CSV table of C-alpha atoms in Angstrom, one decimal:
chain,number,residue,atom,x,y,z
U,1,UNK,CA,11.3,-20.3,7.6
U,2,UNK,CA,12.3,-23.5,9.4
U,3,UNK,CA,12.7,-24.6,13.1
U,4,UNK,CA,16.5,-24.3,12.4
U,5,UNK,CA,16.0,-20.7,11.5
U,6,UNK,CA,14.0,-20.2,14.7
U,7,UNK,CA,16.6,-21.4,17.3
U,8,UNK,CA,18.6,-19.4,15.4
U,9,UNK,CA,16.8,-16.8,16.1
U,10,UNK,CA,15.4,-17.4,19.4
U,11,UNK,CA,19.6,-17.6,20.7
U,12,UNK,CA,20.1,-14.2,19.6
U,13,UNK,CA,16.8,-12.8,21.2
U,14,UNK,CA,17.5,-14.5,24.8
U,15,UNK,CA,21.2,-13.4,24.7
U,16,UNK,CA,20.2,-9.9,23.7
U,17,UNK,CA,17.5,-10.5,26.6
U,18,UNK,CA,19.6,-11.5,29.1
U,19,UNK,CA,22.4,-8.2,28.7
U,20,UNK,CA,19.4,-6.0,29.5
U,21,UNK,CA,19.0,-4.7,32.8
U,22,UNK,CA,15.8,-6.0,35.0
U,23,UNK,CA,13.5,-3.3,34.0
U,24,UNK,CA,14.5,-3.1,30.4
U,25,UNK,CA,12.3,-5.1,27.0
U,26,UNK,CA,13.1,-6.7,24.0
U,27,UNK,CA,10.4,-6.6,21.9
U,28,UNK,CA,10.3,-8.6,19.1
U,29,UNK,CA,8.0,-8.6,16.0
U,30,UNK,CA,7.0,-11.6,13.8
U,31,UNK,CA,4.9,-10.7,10.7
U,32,UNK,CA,2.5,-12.9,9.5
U,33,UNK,CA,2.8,-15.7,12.0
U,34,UNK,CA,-0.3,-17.8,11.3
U,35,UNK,CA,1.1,-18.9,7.4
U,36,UNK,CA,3.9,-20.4,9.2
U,37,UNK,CA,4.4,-24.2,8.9
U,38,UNK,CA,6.1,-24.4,12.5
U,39,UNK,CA,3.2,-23.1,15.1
U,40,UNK,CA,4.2,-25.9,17.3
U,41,UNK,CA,7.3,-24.7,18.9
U,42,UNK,CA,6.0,-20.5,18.2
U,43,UNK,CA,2.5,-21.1,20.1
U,44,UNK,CA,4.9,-22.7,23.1
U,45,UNK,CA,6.6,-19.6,22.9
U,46,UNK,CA,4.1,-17.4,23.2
U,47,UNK,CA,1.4,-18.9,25.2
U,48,UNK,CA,3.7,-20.8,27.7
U,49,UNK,CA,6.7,-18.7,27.4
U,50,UNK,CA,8.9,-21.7,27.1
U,51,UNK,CA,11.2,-22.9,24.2
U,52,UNK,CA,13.3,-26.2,23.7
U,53,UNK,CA,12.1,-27.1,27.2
U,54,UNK,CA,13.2,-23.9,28.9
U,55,UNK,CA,12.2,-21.1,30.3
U,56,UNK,CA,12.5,-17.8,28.4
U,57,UNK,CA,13.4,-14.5,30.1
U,58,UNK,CA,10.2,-12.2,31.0
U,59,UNK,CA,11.7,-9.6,29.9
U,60,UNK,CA,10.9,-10.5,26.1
U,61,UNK,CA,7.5,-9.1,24.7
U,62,UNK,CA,6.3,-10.2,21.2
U,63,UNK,CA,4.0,-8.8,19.0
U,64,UNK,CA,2.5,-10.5,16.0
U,65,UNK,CA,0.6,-9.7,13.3
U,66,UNK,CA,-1.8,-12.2,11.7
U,67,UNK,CA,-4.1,-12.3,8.4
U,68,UNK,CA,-7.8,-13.4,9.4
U,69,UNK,CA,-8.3,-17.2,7.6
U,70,UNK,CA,-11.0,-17.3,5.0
U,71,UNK,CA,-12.9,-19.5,4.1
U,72,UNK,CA,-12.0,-19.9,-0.1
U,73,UNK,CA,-14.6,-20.6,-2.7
U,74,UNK,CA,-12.1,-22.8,-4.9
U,75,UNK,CA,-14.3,-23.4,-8.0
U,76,UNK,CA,-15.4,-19.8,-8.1
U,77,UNK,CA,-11.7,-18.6,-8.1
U,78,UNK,CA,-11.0,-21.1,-10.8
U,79,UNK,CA,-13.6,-19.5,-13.0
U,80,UNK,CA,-12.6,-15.8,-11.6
U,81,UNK,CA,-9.1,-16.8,-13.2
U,82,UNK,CA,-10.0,-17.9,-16.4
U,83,UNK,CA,-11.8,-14.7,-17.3
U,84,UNK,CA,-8.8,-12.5,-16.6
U,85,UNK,CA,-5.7,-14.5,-15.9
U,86,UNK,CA,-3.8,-15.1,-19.0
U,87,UNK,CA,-0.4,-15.7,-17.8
U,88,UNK,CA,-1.2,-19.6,-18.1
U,89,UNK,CA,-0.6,-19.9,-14.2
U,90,UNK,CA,-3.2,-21.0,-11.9
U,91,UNK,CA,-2.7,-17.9,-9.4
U,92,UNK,CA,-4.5,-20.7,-6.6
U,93,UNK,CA,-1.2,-22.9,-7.6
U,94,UNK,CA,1.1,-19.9,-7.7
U,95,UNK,CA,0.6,-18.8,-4.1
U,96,UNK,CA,3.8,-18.3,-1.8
U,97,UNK,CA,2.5,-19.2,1.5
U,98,UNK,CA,-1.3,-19.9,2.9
U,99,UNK,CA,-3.0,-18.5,5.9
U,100,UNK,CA,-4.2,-21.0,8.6
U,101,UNK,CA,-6.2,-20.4,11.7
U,102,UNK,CA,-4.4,-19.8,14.8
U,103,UNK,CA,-4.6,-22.1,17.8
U,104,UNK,CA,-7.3,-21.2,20.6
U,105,UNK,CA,-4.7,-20.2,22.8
U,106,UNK,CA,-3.1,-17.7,20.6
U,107,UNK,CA,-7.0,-16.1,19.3
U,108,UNK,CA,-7.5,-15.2,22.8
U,109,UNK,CA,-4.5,-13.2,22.9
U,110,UNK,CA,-5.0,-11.5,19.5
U,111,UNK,CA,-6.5,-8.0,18.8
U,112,UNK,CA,-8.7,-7.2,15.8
U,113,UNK,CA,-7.6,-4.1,14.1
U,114,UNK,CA,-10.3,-3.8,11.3
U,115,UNK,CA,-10.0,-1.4,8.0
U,116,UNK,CA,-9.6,2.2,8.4
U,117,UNK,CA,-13.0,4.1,8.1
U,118,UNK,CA,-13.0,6.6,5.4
U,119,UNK,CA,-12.5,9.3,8.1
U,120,UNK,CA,-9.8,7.9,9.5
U,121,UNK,CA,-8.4,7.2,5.7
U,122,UNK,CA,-8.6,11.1,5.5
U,123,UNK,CA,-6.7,11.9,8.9
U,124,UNK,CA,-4.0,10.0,8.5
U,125,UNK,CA,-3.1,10.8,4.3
U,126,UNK,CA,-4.0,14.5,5.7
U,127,UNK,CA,-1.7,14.2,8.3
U,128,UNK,CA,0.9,12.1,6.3
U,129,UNK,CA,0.8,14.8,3.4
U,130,UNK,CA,0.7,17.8,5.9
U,131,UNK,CA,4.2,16.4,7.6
U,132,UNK,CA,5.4,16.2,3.8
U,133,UNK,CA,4.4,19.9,3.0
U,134,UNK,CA,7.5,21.8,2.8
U,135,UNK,CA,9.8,18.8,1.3
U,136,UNK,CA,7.8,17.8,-1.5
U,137,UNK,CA,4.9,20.6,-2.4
U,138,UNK,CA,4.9,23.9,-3.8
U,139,UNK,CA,1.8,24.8,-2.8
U,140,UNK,CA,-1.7,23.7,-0.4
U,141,UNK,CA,-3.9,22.9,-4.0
U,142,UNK,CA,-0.9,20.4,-5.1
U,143,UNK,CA,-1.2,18.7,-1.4
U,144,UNK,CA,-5.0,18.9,-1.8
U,145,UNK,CA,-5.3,17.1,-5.0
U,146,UNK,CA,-3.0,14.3,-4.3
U,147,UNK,CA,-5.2,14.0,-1.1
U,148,UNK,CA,-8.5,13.8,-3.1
U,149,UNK,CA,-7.1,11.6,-6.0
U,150,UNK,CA,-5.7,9.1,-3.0
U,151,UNK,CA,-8.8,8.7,-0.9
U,152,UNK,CA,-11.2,8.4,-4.2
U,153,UNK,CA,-8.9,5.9,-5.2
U,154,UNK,CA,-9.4,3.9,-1.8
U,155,UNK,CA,-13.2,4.3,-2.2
U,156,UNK,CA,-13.1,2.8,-5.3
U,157,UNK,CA,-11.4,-0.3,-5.0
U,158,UNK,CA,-12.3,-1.0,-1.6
U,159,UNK,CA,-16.1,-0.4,-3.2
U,160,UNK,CA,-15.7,-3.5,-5.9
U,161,UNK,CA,-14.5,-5.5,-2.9
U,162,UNK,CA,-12.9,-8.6,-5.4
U,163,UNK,CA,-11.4,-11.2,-3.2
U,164,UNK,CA,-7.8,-10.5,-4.7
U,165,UNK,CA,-8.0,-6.4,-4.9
U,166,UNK,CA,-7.4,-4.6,-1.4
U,167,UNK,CA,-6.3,-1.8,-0.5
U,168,UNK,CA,-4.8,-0.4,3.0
U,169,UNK,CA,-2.1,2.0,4.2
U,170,UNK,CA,0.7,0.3,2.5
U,171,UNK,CA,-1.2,1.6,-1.1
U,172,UNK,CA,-1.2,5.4,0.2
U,173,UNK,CA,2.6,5.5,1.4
U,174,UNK,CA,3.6,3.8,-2.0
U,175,UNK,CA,1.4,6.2,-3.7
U,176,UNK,CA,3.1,8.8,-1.9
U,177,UNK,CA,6.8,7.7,-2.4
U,178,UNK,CA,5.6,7.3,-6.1
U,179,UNK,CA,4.4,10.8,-6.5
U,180,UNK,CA,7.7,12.2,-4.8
U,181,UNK,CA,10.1,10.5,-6.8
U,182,UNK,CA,8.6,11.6,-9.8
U,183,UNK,CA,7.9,15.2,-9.1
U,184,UNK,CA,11.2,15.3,-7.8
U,185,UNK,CA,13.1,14.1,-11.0
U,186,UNK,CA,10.4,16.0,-13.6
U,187,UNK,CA,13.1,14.8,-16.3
U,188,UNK,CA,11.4,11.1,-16.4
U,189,UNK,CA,7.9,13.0,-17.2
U,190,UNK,CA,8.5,15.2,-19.7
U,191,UNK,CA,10.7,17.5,-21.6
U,192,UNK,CA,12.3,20.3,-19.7
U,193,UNK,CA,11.8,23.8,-21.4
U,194,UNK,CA,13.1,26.9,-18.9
U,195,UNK,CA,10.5,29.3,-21.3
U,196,UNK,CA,7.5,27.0,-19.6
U,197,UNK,CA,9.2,27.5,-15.6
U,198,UNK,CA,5.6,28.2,-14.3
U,199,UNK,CA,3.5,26.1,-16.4
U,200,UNK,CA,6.3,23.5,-15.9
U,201,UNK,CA,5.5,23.7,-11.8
U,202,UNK,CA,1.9,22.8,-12.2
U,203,UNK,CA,2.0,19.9,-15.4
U,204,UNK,CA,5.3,18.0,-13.6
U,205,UNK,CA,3.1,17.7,-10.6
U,206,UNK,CA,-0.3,17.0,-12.2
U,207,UNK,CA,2.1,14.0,-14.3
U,208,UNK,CA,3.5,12.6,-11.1
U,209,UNK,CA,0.0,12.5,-9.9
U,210,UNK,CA,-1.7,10.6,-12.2
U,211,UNK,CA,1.1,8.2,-12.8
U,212,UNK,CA,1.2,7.3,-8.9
U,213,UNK,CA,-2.3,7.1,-9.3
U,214,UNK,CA,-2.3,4.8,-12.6
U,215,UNK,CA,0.6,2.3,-11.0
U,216,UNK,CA,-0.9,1.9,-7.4
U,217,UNK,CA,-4.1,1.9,-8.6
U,218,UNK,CA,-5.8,2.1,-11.8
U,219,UNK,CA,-3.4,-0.8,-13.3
U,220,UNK,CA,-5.1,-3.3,-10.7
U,221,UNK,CA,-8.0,-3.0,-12.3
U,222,UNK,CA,-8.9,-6.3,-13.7
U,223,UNK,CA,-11.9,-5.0,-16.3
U,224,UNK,CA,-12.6,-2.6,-19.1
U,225,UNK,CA,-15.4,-1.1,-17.4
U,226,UNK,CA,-13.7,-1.0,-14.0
U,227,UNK,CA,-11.4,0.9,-15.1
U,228,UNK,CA,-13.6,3.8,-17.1
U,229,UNK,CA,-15.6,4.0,-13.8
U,230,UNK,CA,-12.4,4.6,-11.9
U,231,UNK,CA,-11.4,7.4,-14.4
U,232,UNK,CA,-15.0,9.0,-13.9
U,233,UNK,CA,-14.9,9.2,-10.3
U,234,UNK,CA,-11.8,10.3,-10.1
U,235,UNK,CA,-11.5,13.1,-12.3
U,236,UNK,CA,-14.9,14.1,-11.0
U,237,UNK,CA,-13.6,14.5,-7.6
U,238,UNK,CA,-10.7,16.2,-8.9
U,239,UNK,CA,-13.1,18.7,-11.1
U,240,UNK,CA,-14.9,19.2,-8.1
U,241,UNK,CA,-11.8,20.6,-5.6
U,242,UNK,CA,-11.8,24.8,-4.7
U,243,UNK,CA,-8.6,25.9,-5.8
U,244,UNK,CA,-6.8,28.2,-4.0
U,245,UNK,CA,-5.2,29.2,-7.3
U,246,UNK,CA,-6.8,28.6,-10.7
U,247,UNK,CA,-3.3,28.3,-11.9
U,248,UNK,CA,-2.9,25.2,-10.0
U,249,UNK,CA,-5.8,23.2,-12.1
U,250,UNK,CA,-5.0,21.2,-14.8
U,251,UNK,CA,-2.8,22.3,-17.1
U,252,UNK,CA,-4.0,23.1,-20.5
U,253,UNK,CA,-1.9,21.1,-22.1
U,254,UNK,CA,-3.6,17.9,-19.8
U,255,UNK,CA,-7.3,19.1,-20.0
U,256,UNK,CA,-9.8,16.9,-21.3
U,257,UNK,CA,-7.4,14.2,-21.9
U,258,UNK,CA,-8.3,10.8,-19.9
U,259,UNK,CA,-6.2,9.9,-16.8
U,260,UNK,CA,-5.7,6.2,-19.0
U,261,UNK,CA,-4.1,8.4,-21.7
U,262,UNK,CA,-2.3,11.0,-19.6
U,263,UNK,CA,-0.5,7.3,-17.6
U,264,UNK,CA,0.5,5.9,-20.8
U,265,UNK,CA,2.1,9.1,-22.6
U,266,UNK,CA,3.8,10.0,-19.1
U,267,UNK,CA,4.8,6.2,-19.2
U,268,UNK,CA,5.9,6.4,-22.5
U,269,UNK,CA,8.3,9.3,-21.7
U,270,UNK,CA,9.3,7.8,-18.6
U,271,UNK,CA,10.4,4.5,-20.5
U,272,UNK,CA,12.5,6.4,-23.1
U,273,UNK,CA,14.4,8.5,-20.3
């Protein structure tokens, strides 16, 4: 992004500015402002409200969002990347952009939304789901287990706390849109037999699960024993849910079996279709 691309930018946003009426906004968004290599001209913007020398209209409000600048530990990520990086690129090397601190002027305008608490986790993938109920579950167990499976997952990484591993919202609405696609199109998971109708119902959806679960989450998993602990916990949690149905558990045909080797022969299946 250049300072061509931001008078650009900035023309249209004053001209849309100035066709508003008096008591109308603009409101303009810029994501991850602080790994921009032009905070000269946007900190004018902002703090002073003035661009190129001129005044911009008041009726323009901007909201930013901003990644908090760490302090890196180089030599420790150098030896982190040799003991599982084995694409031969140095990921420190690799990186798109970096995050720098903001100037004074702008920290004392900025607003520090921390990590959801695991309550809050709960209310909002409970909420999400509930909004989804009628479009994409049969029933409240198949709503209640991808809610359980989702939130141990977020335990979990956000537990091992690596430097390169997060997780936030964006994981649970990808998990989510995951899960959908694949329950919706049960063709990429398995073989359709009309004999199996109910049994179908509950495996297609216990499938999608597991392989939203295994791409969002499991796959991230840098280490061996990382990973078994992640497929403890979460079919513990799982084993541990009231179902309103025992019909809704897991399927025989998935029982026993580890979530590792339920991803890779759903995988498998899903590759051929």
């Amino acid at each position: 992004y250049t300072a061509l691309d931001l008078q650009n930018e900035m023309n249209e946003i004053v001209r849309a500015a100035e066709k508003l009426q008096q008591d109308q906004t603009v409101v303009v968004f810029v994501d991850e402002l602080n790994t921009t290599s032009i905070m000269g001209p946007l900190q004018s913007i902002f703090s002073d409200r003035v661009y190129e020398g001129k005044k911009i209209p008041d009726n323009i409000m901007w909201a930013c969002a901003i990644n908090p600048a760490i302090q890196r530990n180089v030599e420790l990520e150098d030896a982190e990347d040799k003991k599982s990086n084995f694409t031969g690129v140095n990921k420190r090397k690799a990186l798109e952009y970096a995050v720098r601190p903001i100037p004074q002027s702008l920290q004392d305008l900025s607003i520090n939304f921390t990590a959801l608490t695991e309550t809050q986790e709960n209310r909002f993938i409970n909420s999400l789901l509930s909004a989804l109920y009628s479009e994409v579950f049969q029933n409240r167990d198949q709503r209640n287990t991808l809610t359980v499976a989702i939130l141990e997952s977020q335990k979990f990484i956000k537990r091992i706390g690596k430097r390169n591993i997060g997780v936030s919202i964006r994981d649970i609405l990808r998990t989510v849109k995951i899960y959908t696609f694949l329950y919706n199109n049960p063709f990429l998971l398995m073989q359709i037999d009309d004999s199996r109708h109910q049994q179908l119902a509950c495996e297609r959806h216990w499938r999608a699960l597991f392989l939203a679960i295994g791409m969002c989450y499991y796959f991230r998993l840098q280490y061996k024993t990382q990973r078994e602990a992640f497929e403890t916990e979460i079919q513990d949690a799982l084993s541990r849910i009231d179902y309103h149905s025992n019909a809704n558990n897991i399927p025989p045909v998935l029982l026993g079996q580890k979530l590792s080797t339920i991803v890779r022969k759903t995988q498998g299946s899903l590759f051929k279709q």
